[in-house]
Short mmCIF file of C-alpha atoms in Angstrom, two decimals:
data_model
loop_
_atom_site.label_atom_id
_atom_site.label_comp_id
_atom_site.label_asym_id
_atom_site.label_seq_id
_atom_site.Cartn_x
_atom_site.Cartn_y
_atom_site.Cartn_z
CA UNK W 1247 -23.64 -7.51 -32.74
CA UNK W 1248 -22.26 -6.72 -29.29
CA UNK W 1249 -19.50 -7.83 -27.87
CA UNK W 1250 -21.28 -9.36 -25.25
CA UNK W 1251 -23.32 -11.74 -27.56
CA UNK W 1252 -20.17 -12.30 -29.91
CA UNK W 1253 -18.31 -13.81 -26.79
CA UNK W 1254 -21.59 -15.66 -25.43
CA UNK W 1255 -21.85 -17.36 -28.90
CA UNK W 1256 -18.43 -18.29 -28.94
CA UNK W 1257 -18.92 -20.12 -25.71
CA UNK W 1258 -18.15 -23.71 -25.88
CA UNK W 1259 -19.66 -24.77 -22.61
CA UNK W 1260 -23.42 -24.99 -21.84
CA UNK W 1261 -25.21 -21.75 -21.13
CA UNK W 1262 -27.95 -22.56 -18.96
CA UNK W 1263 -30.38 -19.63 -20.27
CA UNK W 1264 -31.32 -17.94 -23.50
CA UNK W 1265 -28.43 -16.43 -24.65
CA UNK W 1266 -30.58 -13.49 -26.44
CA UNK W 1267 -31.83 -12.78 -22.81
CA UNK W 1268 -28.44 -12.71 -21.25
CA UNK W 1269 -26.64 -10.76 -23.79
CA UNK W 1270 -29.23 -8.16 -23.71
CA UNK W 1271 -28.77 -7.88 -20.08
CA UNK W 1272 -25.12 -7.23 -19.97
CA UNK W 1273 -25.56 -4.98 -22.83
CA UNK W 1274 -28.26 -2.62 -20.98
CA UNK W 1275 -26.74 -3.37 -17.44
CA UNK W 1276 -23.11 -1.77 -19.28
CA UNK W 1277 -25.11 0.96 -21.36
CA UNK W 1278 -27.11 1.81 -17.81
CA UNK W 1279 -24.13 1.72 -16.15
CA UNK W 1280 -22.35 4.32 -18.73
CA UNK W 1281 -26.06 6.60 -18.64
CA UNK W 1282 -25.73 6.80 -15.08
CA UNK W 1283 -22.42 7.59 -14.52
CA UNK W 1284 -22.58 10.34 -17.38
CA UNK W 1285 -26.25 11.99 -15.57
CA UNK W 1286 -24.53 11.57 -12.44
CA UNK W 1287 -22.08 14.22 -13.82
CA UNK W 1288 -24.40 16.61 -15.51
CA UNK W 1289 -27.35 16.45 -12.84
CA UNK W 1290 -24.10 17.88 -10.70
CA UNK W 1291 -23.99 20.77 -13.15
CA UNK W 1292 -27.42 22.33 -13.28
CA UNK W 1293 -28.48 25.26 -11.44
CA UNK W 1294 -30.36 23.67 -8.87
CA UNK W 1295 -28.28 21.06 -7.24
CA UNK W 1296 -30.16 20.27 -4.17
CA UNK W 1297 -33.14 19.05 -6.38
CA UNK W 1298 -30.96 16.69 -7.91
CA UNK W 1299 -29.17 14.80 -5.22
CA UNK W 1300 -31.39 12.03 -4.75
CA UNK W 1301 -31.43 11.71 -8.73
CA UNK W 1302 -27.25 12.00 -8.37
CA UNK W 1303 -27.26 9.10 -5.53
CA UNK W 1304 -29.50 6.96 -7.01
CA UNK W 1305 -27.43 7.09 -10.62
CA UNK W 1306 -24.46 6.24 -8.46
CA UNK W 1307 -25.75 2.91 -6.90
CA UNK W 1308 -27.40 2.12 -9.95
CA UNK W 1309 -23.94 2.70 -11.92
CA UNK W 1310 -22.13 0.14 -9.09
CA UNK W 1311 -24.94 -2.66 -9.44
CA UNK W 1312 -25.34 -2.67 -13.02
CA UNK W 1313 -21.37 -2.55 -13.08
CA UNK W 1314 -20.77 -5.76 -11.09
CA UNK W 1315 -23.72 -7.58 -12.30
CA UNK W 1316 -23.01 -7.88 -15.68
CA UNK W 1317 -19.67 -8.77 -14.70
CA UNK W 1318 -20.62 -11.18 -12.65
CA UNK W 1319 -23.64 -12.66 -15.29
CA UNK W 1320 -20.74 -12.52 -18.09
CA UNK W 1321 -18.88 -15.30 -17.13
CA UNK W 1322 -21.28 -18.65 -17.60
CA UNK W 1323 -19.28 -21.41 -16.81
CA UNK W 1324 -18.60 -20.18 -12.66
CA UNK W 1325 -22.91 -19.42 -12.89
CA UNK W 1326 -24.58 -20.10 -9.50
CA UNK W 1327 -28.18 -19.15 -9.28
CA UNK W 1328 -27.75 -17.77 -5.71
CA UNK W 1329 -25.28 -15.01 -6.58
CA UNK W 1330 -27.10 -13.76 -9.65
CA UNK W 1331 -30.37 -14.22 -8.77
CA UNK W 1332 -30.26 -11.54 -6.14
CA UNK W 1333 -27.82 -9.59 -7.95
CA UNK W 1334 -30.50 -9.50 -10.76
CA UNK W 1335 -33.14 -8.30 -8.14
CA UNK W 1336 -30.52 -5.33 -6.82
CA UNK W 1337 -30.97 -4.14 -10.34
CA UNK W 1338 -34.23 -4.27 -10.69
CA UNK W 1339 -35.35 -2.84 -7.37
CA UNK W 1340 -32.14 -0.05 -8.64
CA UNK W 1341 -32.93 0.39 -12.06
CA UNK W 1342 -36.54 1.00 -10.92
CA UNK W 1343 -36.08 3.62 -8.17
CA UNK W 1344 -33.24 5.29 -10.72
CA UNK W 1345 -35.53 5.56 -13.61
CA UNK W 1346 -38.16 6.70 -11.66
CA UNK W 1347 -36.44 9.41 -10.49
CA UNK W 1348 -35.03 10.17 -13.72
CA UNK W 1349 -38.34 10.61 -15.42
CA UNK W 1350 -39.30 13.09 -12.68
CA UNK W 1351 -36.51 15.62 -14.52
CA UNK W 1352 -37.45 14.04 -18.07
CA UNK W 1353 -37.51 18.00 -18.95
CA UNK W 1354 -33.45 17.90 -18.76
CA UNK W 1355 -32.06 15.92 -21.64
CA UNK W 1356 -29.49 14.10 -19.56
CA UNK W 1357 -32.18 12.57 -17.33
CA UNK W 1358 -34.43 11.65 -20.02
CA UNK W 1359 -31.88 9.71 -21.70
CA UNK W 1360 -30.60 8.12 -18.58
CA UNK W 1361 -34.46 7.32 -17.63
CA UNK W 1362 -34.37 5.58 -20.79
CA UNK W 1363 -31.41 3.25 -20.17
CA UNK W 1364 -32.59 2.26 -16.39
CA UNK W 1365 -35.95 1.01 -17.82
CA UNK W 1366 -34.72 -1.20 -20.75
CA UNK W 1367 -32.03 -2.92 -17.88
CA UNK W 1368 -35.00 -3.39 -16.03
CA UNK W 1369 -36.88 -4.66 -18.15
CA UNK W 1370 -33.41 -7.14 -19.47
CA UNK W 1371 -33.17 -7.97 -15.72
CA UNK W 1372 -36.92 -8.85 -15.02
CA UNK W 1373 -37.15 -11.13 -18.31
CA UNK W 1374 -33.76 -12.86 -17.34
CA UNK W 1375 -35.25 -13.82 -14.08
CA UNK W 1376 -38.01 -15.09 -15.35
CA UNK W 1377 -35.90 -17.13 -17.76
CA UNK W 1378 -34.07 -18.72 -15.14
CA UNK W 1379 -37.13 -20.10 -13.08
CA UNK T 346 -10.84 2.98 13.48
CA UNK T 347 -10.96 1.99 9.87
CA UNK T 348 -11.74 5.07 7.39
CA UNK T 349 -15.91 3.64 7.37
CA UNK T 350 -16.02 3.69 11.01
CA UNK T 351 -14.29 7.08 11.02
CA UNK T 352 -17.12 8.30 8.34
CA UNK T 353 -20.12 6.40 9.46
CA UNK T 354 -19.78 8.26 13.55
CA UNK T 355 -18.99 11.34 11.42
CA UNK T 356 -22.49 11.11 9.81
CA UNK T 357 -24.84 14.26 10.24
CA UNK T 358 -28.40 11.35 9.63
CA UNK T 359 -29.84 9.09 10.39
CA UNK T 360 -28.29 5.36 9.82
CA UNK T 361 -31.28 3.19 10.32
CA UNK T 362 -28.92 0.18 11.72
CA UNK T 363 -26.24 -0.32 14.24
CA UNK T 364 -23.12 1.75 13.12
CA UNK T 365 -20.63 -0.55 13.75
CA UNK T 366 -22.15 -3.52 12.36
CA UNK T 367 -22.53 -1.42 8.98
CA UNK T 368 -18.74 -0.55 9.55
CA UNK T 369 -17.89 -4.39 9.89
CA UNK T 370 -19.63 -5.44 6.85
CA UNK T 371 -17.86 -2.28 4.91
CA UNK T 372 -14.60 -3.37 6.38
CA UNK T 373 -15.11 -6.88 5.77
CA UNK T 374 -16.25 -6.53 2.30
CA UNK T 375 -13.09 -4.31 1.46
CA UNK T 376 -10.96 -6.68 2.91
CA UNK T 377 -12.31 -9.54 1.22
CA UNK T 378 -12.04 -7.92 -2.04
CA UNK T 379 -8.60 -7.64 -1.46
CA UNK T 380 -7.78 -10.88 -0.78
CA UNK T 381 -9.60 -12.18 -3.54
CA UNK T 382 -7.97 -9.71 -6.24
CA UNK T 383 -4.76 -10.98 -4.95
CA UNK T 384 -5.75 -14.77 -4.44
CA UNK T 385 -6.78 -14.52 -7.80
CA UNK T 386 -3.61 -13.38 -9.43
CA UNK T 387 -1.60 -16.23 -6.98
CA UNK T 388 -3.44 -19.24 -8.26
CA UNK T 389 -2.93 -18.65 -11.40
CA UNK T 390 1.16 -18.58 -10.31
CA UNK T 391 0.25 -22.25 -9.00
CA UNK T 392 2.22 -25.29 -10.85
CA UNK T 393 -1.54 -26.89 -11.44
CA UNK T 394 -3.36 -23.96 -12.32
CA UNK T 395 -5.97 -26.43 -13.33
CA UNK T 396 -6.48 -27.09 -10.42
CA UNK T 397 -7.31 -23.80 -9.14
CA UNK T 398 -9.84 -22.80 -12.08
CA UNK T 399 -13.07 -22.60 -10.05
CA UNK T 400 -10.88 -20.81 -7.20
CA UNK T 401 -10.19 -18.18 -9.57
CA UNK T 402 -13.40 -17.68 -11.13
CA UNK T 403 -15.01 -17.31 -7.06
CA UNK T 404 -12.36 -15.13 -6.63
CA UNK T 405 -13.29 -12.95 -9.41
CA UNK T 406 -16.77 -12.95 -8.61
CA UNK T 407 -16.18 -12.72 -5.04
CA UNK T 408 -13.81 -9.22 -5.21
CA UNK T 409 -16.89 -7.77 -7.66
CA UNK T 410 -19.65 -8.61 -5.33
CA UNK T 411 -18.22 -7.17 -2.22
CA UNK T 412 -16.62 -4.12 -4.04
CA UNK T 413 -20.29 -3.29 -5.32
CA UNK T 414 -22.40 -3.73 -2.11
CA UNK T 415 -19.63 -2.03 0.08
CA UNK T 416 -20.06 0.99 -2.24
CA UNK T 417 -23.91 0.92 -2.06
CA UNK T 418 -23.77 0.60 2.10
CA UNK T 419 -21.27 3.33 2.64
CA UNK T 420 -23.66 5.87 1.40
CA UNK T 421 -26.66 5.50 4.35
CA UNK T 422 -28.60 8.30 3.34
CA UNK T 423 -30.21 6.79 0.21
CA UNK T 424 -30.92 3.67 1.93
CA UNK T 425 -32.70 1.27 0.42
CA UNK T 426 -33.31 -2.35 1.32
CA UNK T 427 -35.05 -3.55 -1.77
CA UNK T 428 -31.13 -3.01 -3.02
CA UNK T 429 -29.68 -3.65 -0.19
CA UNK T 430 -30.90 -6.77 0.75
CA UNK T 431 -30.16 -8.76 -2.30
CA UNK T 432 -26.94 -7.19 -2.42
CA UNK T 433 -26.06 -8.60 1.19
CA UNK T 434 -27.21 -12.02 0.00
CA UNK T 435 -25.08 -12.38 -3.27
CA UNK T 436 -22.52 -11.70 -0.65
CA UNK T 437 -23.10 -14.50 1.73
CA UNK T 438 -23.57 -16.78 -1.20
CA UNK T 439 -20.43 -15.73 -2.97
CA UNK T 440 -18.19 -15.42 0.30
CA UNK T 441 -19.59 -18.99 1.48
CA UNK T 442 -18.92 -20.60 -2.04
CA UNK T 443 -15.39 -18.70 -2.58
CA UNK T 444 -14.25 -19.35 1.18
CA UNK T 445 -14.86 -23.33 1.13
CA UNK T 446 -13.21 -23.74 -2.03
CA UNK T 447 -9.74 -21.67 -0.67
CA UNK T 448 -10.55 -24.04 2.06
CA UNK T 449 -9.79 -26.41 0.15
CA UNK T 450 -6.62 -25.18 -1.09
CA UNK T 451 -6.00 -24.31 2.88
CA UNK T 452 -1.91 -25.66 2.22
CA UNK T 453 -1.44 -22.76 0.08
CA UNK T 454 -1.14 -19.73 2.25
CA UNK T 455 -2.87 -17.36 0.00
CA UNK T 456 -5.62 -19.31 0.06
CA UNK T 457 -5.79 -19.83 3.67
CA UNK T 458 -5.91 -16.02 3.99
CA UNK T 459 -8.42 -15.91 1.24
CA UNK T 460 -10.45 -18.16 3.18
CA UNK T 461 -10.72 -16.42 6.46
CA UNK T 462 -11.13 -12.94 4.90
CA UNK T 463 -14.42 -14.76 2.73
CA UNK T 464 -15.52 -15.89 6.24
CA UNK T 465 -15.16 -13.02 8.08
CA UNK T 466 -17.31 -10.96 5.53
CA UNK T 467 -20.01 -14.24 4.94
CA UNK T 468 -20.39 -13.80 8.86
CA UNK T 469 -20.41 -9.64 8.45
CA UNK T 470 -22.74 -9.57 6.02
CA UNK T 471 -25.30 -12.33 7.90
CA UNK T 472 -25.05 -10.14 11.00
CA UNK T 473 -26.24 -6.85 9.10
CA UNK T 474 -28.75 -8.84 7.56
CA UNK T 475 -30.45 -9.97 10.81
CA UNK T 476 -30.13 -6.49 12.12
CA UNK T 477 -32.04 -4.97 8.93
CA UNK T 478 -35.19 -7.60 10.18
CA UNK R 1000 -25.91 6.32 -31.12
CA UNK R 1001 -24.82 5.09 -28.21
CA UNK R 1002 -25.79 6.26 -24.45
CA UNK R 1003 -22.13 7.66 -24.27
CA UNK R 1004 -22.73 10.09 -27.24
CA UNK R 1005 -26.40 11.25 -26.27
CA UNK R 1006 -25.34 12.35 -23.26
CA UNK R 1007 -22.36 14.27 -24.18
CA UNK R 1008 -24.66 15.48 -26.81
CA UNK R 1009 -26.89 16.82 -24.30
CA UNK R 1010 -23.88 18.18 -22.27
CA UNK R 1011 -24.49 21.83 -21.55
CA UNK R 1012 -20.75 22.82 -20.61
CA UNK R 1013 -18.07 22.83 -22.92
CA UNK R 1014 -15.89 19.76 -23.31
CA UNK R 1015 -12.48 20.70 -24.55
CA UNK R 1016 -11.52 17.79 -26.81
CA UNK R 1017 -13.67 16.69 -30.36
CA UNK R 1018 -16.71 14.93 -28.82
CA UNK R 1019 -16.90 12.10 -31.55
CA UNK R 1020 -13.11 11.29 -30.21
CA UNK R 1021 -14.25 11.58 -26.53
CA UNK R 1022 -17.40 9.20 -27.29
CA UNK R 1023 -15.19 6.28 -29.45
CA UNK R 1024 -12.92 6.55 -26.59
CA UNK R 1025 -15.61 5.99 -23.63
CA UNK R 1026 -17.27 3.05 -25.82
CA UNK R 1027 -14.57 1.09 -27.23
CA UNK R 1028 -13.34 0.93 -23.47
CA UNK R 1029 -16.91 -0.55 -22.32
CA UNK R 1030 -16.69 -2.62 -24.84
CA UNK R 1031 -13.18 -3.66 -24.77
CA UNK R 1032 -13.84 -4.15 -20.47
CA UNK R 1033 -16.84 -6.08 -21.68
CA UNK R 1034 -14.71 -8.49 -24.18
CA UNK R 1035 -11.86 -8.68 -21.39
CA UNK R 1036 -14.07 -9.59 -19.00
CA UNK R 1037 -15.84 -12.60 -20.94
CA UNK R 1038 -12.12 -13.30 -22.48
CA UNK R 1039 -10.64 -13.92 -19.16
CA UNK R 1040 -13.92 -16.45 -18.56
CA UNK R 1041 -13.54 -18.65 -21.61
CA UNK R 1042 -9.74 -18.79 -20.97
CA UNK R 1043 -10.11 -20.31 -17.65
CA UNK R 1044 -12.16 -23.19 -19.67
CA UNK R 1045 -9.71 -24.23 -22.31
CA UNK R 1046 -7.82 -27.14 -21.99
CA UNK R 1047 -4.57 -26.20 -21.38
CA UNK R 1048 -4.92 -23.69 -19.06
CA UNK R 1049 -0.87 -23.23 -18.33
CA UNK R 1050 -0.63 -21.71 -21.87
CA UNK R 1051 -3.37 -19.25 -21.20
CA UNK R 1052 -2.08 -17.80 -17.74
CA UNK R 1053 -0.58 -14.83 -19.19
CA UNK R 1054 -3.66 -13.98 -21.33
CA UNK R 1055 -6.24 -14.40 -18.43
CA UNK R 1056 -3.90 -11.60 -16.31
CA UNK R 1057 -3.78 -9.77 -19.06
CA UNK R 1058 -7.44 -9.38 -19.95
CA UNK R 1059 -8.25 -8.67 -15.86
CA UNK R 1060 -6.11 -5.77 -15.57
CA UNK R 1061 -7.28 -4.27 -19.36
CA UNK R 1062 -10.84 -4.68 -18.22
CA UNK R 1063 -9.88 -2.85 -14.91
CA UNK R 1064 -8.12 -0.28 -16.51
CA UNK R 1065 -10.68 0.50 -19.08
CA UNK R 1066 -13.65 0.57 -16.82
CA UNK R 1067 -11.65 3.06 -13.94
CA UNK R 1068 -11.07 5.16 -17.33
CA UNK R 1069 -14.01 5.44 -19.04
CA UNK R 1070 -16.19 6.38 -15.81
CA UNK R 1071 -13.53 9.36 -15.28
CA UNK R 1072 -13.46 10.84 -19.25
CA UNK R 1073 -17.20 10.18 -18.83
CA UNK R 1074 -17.24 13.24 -16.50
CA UNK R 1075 -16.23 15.94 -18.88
CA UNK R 1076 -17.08 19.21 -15.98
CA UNK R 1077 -14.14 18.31 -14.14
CA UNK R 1078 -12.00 16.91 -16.70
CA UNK R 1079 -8.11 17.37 -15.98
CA UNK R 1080 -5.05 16.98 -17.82
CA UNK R 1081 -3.56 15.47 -15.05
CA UNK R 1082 -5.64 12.62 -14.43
CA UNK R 1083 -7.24 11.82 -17.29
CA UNK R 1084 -3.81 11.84 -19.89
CA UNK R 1085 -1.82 9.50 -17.84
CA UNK R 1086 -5.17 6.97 -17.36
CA UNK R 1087 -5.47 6.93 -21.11
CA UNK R 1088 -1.67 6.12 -21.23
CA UNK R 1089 -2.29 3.43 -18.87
CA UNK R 1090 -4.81 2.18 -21.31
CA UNK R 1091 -2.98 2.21 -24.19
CA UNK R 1092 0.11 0.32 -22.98
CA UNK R 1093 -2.59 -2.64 -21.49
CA UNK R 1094 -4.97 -2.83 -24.51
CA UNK R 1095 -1.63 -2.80 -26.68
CA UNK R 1096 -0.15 -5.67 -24.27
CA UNK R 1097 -3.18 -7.49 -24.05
CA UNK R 1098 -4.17 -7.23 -27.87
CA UNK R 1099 -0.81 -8.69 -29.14
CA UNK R 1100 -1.20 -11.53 -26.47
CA UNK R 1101 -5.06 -12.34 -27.73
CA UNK R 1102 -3.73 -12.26 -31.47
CA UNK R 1103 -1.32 -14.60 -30.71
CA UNK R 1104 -4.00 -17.63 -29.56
CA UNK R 1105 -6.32 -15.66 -32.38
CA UNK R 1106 -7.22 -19.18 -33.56
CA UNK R 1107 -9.59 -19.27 -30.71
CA UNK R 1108 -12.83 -17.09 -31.00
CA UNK R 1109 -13.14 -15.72 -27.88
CA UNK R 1110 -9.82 -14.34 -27.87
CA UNK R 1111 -10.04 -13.09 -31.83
CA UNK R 1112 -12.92 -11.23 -30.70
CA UNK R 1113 -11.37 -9.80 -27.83
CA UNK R 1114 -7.93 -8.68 -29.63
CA UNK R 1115 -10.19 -6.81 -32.10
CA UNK R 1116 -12.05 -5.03 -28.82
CA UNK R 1117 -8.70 -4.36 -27.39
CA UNK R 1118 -7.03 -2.74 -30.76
CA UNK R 1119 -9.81 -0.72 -31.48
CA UNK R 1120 -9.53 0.70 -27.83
CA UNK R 1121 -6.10 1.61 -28.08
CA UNK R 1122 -6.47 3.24 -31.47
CA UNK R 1123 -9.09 5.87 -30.03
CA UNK R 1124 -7.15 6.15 -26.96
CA UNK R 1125 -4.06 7.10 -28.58
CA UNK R 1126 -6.71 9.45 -31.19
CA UNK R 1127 -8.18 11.10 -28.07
CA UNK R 1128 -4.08 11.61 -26.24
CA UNK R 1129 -3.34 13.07 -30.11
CA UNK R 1130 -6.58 15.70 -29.57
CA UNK R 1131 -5.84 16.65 -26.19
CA UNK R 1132 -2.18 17.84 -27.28
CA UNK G 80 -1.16 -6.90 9.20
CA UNK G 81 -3.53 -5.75 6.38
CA UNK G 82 -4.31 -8.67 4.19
CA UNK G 83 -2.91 -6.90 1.36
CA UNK G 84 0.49 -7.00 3.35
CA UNK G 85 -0.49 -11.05 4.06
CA UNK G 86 -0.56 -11.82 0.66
CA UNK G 87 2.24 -10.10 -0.59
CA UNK G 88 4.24 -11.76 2.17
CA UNK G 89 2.77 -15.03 0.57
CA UNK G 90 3.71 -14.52 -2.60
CA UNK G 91 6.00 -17.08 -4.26
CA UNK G 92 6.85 -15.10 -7.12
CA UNK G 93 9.93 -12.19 -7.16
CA UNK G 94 8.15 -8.65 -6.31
CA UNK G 95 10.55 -6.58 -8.13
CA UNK G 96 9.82 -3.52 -5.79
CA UNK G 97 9.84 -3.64 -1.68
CA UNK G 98 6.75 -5.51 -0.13
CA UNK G 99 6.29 -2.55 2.65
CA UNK G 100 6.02 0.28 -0.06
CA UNK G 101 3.58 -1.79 -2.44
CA UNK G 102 1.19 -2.97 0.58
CA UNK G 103 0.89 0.77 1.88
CA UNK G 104 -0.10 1.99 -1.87
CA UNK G 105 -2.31 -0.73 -1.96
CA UNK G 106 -3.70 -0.46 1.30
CA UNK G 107 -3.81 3.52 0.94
CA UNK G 108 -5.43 3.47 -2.33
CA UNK G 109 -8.68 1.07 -0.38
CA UNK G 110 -8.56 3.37 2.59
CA UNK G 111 -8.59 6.59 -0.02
CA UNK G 112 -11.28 5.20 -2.04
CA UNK G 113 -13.31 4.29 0.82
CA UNK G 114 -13.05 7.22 2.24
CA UNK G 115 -14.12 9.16 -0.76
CA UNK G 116 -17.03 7.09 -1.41
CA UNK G 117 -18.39 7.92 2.30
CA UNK G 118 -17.44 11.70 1.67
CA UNK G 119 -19.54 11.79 -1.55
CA UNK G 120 -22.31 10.99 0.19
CA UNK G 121 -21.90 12.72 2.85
CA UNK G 122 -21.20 15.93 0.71
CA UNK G 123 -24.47 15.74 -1.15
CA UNK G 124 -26.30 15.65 2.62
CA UNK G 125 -24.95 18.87 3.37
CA UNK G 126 -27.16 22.51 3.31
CA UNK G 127 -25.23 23.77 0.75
CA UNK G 128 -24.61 21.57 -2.32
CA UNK G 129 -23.98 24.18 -4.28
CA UNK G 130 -20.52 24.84 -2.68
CA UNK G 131 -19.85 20.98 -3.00
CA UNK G 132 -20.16 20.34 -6.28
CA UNK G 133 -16.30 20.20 -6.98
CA UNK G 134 -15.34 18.54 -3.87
CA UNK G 135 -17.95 15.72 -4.94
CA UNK G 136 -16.72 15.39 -8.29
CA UNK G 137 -13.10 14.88 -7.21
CA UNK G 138 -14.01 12.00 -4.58
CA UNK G 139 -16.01 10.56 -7.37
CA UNK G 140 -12.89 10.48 -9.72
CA UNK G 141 -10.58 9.48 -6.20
CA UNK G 142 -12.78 6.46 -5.49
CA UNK G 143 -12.52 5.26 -9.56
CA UNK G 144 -8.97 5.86 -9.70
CA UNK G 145 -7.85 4.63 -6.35
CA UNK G 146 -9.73 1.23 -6.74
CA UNK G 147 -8.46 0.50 -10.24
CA UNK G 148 -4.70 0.94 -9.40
CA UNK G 149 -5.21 -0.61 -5.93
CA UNK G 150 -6.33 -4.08 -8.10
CA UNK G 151 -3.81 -3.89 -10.74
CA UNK G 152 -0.37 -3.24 -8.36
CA UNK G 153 -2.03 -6.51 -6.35
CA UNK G 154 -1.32 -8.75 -8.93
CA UNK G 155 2.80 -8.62 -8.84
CA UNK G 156 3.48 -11.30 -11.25
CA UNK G 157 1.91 -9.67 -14.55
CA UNK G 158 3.64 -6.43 -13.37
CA UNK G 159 4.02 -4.11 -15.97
CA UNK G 160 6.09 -0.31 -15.36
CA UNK G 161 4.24 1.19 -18.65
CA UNK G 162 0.90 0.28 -16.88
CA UNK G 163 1.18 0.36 -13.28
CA UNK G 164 3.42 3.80 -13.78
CA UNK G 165 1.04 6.13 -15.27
CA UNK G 166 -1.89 4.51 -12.94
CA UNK G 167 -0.21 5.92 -9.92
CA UNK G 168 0.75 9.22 -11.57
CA UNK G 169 -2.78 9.79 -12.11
CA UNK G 170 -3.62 8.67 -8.31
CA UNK G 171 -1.01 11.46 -7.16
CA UNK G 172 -2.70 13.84 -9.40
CA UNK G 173 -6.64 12.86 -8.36
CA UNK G 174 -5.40 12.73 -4.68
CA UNK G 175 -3.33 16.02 -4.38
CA UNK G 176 -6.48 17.74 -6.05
CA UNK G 177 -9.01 16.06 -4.08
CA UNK G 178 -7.28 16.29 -0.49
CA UNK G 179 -6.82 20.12 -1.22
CA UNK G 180 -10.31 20.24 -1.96
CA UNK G 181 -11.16 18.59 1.31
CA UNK G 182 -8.95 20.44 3.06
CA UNK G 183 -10.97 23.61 1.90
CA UNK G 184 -13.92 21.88 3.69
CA UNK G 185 -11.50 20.62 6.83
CA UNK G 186 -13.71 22.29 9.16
CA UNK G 187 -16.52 19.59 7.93
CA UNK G 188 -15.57 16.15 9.71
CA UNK G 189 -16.14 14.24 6.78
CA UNK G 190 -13.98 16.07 4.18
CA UNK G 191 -11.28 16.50 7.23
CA UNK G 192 -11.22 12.79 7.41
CA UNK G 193 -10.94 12.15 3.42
CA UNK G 194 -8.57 14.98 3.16
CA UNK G 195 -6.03 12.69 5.28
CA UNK G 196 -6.91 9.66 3.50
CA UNK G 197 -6.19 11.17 0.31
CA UNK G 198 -2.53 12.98 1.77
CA UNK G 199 -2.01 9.20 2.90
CA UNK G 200 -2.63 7.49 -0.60
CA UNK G 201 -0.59 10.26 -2.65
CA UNK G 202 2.09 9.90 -0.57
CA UNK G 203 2.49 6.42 -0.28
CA UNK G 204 2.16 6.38 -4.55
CA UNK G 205 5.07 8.78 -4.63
CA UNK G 206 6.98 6.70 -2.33
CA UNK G 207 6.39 3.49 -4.63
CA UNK G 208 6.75 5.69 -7.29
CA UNK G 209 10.54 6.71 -6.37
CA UNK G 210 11.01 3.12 -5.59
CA UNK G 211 9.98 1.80 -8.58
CA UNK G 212 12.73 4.36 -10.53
#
């Protein structure tokens, strides 16, 4: 079990969502985070460096959203719904446009990977939002 | 001229908004962060540090918030306002929630100045926002 | 295997150090930022705050610390000695600081869980230091 | 007055190291890292990307390193030598490398302004450094 869940079920205040749903968003927000900052690196090492640089600035917003939202989503009892509601939307519009371009260069290993890990956060982020309607 | 300014009339693109409104919401955001981080660590010095719980936790948030979006707006040439957006709006809501309650605590000098740095970037951050209509 | 592994995996430089070492080290500091940052939250909600002042500063700066670290090992092309051995000294002295203090109010969950995070950080810190000798 | 230099003048607590030297590391570490963050960017718009590659990855490491020591040293009471030591011996070390790398590029506006930026921030962590002996 993560550490993000192990802390969320220790909570003795009220979570106001699913706590499945919200661990599993920290957890892929923090493993997209660590994916993109990692491709960032090795898209910077191939050959052919100009056709990565969107890939390499897109990894690097999506590594500073993810970053402070699950931060942000990780500590309940402060929760206001206009903070991480549009937080939540930053990393889905992010995570979107990331793994999209990601999946363009699925061929390299690093991008695959990292394609991977923006579209389960994505996914974490869309279902937590629709939790919290 | 602050470091963004310096960067952002530096730029070789395109910036698809005023320059130095996107420099005073940088600026703004930075500075905020920085008085939050610090804000932080002095109410928890406070006698009644009970007393000063939720001003620490919109602290916290606060300094994450702005230290993400500045990071996404100083890079204008992968623009995007499907991230940018929502990341301007956690940022009013945060800087609006966290400068009321230092407000509050306006006696205690570090949280005057937290205040008026939260305002200042609340008010930044709502003028960039009209200016990306 | 987590996203920090696959991707050195799929690194096609060389990394200098023992890549199982390199990967423990980037993941037990995402998780030990994780646990600092939720440790730090359910702190500020106990009942006698006073007593947990020193464990809430504590847990900020590890979970600073650790994330600032693990984004720079994460980026193996331009690793240097320089940088990256005094940063994991840096973590090592905080997780080591910051464990003992969580032990010592171990009777509480949160900050039993986060002790362990913060231990097993410092152990594959001080492993990684030992490899890079 | 930078509000870094506010609230350090605001502090109640004993800083056991002069207020001037800490607020110009602190303030030269935000400056540094902002800098670098702009200067990424702006590296990755120019023709050749190719030559850079290590310029970019140096700001990226800056920006990381710079921001995490910058929140840590801004928290006075929970200071800690074995911590806050090694953090600014590795923001010497990713500063001197990255404003020589700059420098290299002078004759680009962006790099010439992050090259000072970075000259400012090592500097200014020496001088705490010596202080703090």
């Amino acid at each position: 079990m993560s550490y993000a869940r192990q802390l969320l079920d220790s909570y003795q205040g009220t979570v106001n969502v699913d706590v499945a749903l919200l661990a599993a968003a920290i957890d892929t927000m923090n493993d997209c985070a660590q994916a993109c900052t990692a491709d960032n690196d090795a898209d910077l090492g191939e050959q052919d460096v100009t056709e990565m640089v969107r890939c390499i600035r897109l990894c690097t917003d999506c590594a500073d959203v993810c970053t402070a939202a699950a931060r942000v989503i990780s500590r309940p009892a402060g929760y206001d719904a206009e903070v991480a509601r549009p937080l939540l939307q930053a990393c889905v519009a992010i995570c979107k446009s990331c793994g999209d371009e990601c999946e363009r260069h699925a061929h390299m290993p690093h991008c695959r990977i990292c394609a991977e890990a923006c579209r389960r956060c994505e996914q974490a982020c869309r279902d937590l939002l629709d939790a919290m309607k």
